[in-house]
PDB file of C-alpha atoms in Angstrom:
ATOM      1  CA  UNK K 148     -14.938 -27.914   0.611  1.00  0.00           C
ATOM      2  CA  UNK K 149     -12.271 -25.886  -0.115  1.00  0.00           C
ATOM      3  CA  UNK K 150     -11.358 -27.207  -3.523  1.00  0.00           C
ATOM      4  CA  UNK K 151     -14.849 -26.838  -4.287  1.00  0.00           C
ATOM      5  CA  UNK K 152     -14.909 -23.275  -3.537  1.00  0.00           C
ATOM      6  CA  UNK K 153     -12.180 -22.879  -5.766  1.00  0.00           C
ATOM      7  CA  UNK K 154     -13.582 -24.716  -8.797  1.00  0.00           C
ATOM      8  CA  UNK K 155     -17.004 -23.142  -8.496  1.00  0.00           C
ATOM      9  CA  UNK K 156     -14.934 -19.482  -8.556  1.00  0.00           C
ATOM     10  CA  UNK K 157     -13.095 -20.318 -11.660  1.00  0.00           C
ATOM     11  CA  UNK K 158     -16.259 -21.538 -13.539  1.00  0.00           C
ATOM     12  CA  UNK K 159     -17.852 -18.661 -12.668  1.00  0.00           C
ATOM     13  CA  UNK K 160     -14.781 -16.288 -14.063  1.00  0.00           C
ATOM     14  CA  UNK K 161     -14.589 -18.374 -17.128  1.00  0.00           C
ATOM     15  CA  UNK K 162     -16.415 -16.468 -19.878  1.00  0.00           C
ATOM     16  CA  UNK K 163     -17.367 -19.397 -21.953  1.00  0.00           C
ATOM     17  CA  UNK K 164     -18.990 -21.322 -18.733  1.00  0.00           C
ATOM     18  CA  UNK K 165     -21.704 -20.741 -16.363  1.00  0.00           C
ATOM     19  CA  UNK K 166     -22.210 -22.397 -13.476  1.00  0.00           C
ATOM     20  CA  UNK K 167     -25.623 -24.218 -12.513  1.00  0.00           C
ATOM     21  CA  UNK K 168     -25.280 -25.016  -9.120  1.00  0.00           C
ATOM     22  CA  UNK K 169     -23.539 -25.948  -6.133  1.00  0.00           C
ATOM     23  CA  UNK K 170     -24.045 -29.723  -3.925  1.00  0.00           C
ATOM     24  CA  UNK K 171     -22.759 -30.045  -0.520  1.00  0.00           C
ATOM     25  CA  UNK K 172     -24.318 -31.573   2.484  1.00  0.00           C
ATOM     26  CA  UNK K 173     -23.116 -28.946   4.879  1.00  0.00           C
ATOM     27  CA  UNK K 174     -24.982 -26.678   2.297  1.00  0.00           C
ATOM     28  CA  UNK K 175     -28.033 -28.570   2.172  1.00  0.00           C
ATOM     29  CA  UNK K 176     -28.277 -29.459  -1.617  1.00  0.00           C
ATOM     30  CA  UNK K 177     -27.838 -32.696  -2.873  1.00  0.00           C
ATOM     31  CA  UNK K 178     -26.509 -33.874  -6.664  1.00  0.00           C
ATOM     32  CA  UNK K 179     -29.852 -34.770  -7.750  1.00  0.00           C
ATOM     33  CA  UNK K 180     -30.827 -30.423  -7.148  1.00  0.00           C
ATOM     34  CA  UNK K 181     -28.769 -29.591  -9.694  1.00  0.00           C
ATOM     35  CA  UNK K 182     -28.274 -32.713 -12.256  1.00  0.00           C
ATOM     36  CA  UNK K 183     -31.138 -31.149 -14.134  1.00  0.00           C
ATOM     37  CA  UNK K 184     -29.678 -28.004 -15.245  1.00  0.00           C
ATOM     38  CA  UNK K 185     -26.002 -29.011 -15.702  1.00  0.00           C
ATOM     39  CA  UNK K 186     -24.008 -30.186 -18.981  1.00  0.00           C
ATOM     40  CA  UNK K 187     -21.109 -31.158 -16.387  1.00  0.00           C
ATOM     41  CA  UNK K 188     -20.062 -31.809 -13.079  1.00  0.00           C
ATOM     42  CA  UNK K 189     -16.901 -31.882 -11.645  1.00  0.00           C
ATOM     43  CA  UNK K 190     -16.511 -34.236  -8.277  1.00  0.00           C
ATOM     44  CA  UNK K 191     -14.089 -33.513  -5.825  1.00  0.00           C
ATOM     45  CA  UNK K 192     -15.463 -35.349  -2.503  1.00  0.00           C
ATOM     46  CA  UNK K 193     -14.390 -38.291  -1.155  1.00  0.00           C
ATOM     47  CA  UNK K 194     -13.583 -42.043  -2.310  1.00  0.00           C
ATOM     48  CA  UNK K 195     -16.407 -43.464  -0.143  1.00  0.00           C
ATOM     49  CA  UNK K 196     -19.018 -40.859  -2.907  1.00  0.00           C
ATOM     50  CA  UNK K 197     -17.445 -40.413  -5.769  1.00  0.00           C
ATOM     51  CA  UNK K 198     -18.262 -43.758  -7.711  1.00  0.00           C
ATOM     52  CA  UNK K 199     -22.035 -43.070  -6.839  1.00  0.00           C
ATOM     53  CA  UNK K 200     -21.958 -39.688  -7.498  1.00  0.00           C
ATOM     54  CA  UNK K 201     -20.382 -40.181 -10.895  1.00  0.00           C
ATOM     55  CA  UNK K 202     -22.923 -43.385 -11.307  1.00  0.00           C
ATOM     56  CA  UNK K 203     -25.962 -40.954 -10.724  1.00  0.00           C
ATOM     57  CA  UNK K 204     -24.360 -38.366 -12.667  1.00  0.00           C
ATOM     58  CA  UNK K 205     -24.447 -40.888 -16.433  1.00  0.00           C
ATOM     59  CA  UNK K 206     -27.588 -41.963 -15.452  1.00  0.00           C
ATOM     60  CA  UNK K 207     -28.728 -38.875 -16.087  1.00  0.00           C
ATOM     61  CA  UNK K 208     -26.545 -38.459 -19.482  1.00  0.00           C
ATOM     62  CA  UNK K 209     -24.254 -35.885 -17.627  1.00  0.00           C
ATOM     63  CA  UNK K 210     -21.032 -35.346 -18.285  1.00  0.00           C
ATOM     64  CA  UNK K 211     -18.845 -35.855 -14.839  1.00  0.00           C
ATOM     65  CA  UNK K 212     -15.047 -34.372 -14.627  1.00  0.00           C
ATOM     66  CA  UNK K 213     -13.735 -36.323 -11.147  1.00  0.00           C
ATOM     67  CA  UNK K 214     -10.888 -35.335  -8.970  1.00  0.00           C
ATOM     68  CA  UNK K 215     -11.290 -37.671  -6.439  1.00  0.00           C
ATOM     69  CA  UNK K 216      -8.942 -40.885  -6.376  1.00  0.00           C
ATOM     70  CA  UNK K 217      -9.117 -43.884  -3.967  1.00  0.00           C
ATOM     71  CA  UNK K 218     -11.935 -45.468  -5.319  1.00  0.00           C
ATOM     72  CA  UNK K 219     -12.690 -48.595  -8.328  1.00  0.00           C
ATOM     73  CA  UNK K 220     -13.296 -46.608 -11.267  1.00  0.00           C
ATOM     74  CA  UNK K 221     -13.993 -49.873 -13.744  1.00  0.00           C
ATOM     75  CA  UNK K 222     -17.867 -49.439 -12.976  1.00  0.00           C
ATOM     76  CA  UNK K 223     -17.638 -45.986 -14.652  1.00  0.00           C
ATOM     77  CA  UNK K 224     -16.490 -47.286 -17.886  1.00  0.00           C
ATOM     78  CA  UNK K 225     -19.716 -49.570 -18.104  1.00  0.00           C
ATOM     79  CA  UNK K 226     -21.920 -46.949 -17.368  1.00  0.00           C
ATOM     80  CA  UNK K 227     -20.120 -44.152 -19.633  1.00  0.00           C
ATOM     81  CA  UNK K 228     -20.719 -46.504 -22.718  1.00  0.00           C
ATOM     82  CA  UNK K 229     -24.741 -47.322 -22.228  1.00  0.00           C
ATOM     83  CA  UNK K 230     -25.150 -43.424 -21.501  1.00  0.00           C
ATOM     84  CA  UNK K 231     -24.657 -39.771 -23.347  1.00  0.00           C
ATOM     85  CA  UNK K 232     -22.563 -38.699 -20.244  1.00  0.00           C
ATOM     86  CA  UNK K 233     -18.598 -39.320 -20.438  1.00  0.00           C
ATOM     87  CA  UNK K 234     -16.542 -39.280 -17.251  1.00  0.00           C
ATOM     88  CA  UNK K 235     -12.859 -38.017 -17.058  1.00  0.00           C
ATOM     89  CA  UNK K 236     -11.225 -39.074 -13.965  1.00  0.00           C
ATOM     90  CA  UNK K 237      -7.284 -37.018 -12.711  1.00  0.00           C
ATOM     91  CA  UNK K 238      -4.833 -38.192 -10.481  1.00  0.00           C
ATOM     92  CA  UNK K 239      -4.197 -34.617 -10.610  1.00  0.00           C
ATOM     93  CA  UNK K 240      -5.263 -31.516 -12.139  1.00  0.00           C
ATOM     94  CA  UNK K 241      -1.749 -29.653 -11.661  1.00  0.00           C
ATOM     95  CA  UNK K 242      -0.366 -29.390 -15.195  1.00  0.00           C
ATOM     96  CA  UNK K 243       3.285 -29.151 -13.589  1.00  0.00           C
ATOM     97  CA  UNK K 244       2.182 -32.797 -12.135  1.00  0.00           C
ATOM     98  CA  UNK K 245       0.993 -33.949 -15.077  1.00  0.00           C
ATOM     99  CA  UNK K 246       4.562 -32.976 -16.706  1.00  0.00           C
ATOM    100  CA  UNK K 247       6.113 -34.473 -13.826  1.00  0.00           C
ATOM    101  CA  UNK K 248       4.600 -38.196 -14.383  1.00  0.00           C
ATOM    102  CA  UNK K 249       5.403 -37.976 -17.666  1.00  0.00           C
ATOM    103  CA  UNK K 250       8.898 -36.719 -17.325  1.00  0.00           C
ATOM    104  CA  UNK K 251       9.039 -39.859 -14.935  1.00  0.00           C
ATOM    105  CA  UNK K 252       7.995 -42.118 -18.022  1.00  0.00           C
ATOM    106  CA  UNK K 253      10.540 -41.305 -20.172  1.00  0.00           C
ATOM    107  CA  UNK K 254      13.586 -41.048 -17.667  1.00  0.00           C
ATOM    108  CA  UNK K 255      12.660 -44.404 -15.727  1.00  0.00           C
ATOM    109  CA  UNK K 256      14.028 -46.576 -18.282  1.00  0.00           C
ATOM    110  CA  UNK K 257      17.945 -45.114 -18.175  1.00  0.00           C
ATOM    111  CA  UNK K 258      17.625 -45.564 -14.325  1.00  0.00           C
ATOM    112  CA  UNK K 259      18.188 -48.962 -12.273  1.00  0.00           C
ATOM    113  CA  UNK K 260      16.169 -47.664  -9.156  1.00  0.00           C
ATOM    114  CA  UNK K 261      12.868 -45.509  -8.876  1.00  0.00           C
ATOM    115  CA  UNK K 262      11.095 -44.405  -5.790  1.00  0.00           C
ATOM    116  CA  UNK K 263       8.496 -41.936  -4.682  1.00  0.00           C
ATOM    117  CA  UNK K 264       7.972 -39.486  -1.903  1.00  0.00           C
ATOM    118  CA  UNK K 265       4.028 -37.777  -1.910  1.00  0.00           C
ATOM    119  CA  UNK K 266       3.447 -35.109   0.554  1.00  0.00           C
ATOM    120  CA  UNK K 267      -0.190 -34.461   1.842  1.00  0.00           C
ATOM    121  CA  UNK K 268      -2.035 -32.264   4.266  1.00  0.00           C
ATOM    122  CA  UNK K 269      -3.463 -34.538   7.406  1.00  0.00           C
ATOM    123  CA  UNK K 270      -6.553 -34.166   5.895  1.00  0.00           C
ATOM    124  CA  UNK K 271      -5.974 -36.138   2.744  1.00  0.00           C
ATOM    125  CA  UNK K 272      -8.233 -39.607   2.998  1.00  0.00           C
ATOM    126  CA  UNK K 273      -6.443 -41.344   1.005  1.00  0.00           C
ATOM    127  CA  UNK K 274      -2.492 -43.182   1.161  1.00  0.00           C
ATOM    128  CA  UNK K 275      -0.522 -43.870  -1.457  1.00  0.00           C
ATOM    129  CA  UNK K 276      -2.008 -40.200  -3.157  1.00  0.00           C
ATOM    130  CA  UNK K 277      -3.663 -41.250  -6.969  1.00  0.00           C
ATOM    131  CA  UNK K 278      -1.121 -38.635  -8.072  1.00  0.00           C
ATOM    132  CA  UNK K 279       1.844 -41.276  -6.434  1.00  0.00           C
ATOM    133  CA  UNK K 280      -0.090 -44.618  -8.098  1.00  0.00           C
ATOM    134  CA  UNK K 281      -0.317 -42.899 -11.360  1.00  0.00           C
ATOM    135  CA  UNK K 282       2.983 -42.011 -11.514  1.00  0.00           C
ATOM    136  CA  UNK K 283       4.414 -45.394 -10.408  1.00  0.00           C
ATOM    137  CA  UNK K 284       2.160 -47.827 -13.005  1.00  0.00           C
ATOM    138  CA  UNK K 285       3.722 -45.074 -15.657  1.00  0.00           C
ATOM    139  CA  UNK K 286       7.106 -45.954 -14.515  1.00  0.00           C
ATOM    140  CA  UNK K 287       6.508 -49.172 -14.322  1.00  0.00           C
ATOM    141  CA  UNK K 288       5.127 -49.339 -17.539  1.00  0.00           C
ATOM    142  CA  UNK K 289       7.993 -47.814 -19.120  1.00  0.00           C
ATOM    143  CA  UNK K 290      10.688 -50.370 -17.623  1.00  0.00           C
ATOM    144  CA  UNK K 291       8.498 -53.194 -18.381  1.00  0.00           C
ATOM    145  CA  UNK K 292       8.414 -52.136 -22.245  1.00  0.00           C
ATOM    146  CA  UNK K 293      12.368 -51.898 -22.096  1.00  0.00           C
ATOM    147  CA  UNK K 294      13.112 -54.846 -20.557  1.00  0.00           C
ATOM    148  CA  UNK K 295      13.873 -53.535 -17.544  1.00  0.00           C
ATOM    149  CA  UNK K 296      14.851 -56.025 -14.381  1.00  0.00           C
ATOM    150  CA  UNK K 297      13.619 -56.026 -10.673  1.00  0.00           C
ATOM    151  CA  UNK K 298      14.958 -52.919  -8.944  1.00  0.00           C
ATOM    152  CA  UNK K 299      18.067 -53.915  -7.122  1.00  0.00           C
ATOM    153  CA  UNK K 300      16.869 -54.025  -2.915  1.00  0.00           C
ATOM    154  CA  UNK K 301      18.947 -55.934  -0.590  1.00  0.00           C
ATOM    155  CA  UNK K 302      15.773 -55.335   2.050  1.00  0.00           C
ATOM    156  CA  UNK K 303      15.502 -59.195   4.227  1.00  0.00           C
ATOM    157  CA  UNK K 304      13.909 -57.523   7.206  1.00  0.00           C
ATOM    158  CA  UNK K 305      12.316 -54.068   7.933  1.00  0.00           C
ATOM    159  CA  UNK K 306       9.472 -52.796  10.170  1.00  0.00           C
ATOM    160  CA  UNK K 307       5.964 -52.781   8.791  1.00  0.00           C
ATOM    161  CA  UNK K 308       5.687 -49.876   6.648  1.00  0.00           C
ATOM    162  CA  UNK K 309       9.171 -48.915   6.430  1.00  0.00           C
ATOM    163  CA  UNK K 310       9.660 -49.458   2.898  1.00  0.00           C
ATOM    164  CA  UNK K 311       6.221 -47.800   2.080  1.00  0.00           C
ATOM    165  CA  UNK K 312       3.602 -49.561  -0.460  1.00  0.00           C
ATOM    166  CA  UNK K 313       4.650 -51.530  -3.348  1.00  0.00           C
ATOM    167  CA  UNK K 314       3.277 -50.553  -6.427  1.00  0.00           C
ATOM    168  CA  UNK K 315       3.784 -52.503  -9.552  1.00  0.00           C
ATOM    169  CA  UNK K 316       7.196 -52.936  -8.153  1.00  0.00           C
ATOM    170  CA  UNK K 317       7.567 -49.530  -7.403  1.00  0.00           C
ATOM    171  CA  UNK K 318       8.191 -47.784  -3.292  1.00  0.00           C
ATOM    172  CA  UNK K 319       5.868 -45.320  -2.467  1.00  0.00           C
ATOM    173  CA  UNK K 320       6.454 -43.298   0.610  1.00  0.00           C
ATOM    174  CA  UNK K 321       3.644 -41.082   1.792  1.00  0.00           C
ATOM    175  CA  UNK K 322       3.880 -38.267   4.490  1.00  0.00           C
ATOM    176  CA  UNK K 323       0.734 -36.598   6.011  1.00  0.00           C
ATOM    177  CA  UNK K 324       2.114 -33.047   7.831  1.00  0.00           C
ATOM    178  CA  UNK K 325       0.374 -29.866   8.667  1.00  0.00           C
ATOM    179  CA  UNK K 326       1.135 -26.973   6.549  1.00  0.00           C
ATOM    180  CA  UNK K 327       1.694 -29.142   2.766  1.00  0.00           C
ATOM    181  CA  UNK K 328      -1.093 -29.072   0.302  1.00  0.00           C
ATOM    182  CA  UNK K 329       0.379 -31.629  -2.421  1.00  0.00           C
ATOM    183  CA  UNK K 330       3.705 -32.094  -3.586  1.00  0.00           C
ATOM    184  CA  UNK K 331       5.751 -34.818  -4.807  1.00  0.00           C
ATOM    185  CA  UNK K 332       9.235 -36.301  -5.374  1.00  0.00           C
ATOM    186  CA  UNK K 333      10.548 -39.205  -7.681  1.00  0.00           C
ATOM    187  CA  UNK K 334      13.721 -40.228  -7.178  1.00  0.00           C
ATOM    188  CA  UNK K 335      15.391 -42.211  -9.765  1.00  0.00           C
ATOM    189  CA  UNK K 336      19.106 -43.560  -9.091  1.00  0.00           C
ATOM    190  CA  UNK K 337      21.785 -45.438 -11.062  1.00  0.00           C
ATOM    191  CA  UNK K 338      25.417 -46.254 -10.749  1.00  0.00           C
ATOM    192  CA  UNK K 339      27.137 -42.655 -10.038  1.00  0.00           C
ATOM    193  CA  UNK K 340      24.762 -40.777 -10.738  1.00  0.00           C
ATOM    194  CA  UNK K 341      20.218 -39.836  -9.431  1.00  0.00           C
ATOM    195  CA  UNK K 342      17.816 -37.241 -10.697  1.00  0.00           C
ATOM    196  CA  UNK K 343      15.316 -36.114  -8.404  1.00  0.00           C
ATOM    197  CA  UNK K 344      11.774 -34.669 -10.194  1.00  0.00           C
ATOM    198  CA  UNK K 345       9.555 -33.217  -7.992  1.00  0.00           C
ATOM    199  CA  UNK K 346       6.381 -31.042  -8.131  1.00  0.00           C
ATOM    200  CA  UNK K 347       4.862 -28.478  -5.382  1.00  0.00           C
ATOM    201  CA  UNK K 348       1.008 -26.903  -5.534  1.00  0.00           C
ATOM    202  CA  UNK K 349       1.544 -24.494  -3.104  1.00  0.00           C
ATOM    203  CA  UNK K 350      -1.940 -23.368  -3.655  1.00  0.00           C
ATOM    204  CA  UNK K 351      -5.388 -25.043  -5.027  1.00  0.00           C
ATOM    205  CA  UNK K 352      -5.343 -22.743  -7.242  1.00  0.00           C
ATOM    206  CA  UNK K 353      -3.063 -24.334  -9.318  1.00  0.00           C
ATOM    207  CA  UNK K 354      -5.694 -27.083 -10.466  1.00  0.00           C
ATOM    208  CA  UNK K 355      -7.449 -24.415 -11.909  1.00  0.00           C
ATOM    209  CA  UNK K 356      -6.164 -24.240 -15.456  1.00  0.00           C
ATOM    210  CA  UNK K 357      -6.658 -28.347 -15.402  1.00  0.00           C
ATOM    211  CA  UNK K 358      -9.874 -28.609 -14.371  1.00  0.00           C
ATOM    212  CA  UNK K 359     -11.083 -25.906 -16.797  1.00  0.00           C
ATOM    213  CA  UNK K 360      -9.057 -27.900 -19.357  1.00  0.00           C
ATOM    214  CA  UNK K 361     -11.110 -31.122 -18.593  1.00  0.00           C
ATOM    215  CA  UNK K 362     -14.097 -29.276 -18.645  1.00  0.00           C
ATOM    216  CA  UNK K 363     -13.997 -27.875 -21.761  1.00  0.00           C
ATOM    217  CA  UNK K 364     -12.780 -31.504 -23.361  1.00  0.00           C
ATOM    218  CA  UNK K 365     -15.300 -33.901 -21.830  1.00  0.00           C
ATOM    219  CA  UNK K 366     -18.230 -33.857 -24.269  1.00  0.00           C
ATOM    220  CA  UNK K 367     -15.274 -34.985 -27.098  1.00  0.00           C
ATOM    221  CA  UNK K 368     -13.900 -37.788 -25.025  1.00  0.00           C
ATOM    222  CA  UNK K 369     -16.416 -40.675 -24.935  1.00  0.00           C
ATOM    223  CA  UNK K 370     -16.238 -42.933 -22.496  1.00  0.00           C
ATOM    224  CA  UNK K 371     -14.065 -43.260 -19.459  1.00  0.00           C
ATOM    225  CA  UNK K 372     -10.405 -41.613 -19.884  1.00  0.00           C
ATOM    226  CA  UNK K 373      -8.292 -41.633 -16.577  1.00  0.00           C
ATOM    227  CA  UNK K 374      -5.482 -38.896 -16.430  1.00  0.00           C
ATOM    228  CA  UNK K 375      -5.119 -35.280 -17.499  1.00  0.00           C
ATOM    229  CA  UNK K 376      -2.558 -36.023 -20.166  1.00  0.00           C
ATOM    230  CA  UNK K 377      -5.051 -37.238 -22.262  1.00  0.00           C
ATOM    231  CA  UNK K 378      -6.467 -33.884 -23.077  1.00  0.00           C
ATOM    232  CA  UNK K 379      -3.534 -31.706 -23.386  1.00  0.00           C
ATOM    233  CA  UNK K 380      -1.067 -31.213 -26.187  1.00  0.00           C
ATOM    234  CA  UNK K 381       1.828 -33.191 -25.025  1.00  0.00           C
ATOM    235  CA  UNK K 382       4.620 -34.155 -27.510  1.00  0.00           C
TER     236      UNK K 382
END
């Protein structure tokens, strides 16, 4: 696939990595061609073969570095900790995104309302985004450690879907439209007064940086760790 492509260009123009090989069906190789010769693989297929692929992966005491959301990932913990290989699974690898969610964190707590607006191409699998269900249990984790209330909504009747997916108290509003790649917005509202945060890769190019960040952290995070944030510098 296309983000593929990408992530196999970078690794090869990153002069402390070399890459081992490539798996794709439409390419004819399988994960079990090049298992032998890699220290890590990064996964970005699809929900329905990303748990097995990472499974096979720490079987074989390889490191796995997984883009893909959608799926349980609670079977990769189990598996990290009786195996060599440790798995690091992103929402997103955008580092602007990663900001984003945690600018959402710290400013959900001096707001009475939060909502969320993710922005796919039609080809995306998967609805709410991870990126959007990240950033909502963060929000929701922050007003739940200040004592935060419900979020005031009047709503007694509405057409399926209308108010998007509830998560952890939290609206999520997805939109699949030709022409996006990934973007989101979080709106956060009080009395008098919102703030709107929102993020735009306008290119897959700018997971780069994050995936070769994750790459170069895995073998130093054992385990299972689930989100980028974990491996940068952040204050």
């Amino acid at each position: 696939g296309r983000m593929g492509q990408t992530v196999c260009a970078a690794v090869e123009g990153a002069p402390d990595m070399m890459l081992t090989g490539r798996a794709d069906p439409a390419l004819d190789t399988s994960l079990a061609q090049v298992l032998g010769d890699a220290d890590v693989v990064v996964d970005f297929t699809t929900p329905a073969t990303a748990q097995a692929n990472a499974l096979e992966c720490l079987a074989a005491g390889v490191h796995v570095v997984i883009g893909t959301t959608g799926f349980d990932p609670e079977p990769l913990a189990a598996a990290a900790a009786a195996s060599a290989g440790n798995v690091l699974i992103a929402p997103n690898f955008a580092i602007g995104a990663v900001l984003m969610m945690r600018f959402a964190a710290v400013a959900a707590p001096y707001f009475e309302s939060a909502e969320i607006i993710e922005l796919h191409h039609p080809n995306k699998v998967d609805a709410p985004s991870g990126t959007s269900r990240r950033t909502a249990e963060l929000i929701a984790e922050a007003r739940e450690q200040a004592g935060c209330g419900p979020m005031p909504d009047a709503t007694t009747t509405a057409l399926e879907g209308a108010r998007g997916s509830d998560v952890h108290g939290v609206h999520v509003h997805g939109i699949r439209l030709r022409g996006l790649v990934a973007h989101q917005e979080v709106l956060l509202g009080t009395e008098g007064e919102t703030l709107t945060l929102r993020h735009d890769s306008l290119d897959r190019s700018s997971f780069v940086p994050g995936v070769l960040t994750g790459l170069r952290a895995i073998a130093d995070r054992p385990g299972l760790t689930i989100g980028l944030e974990h491996v940068l510098d952040l204050p």
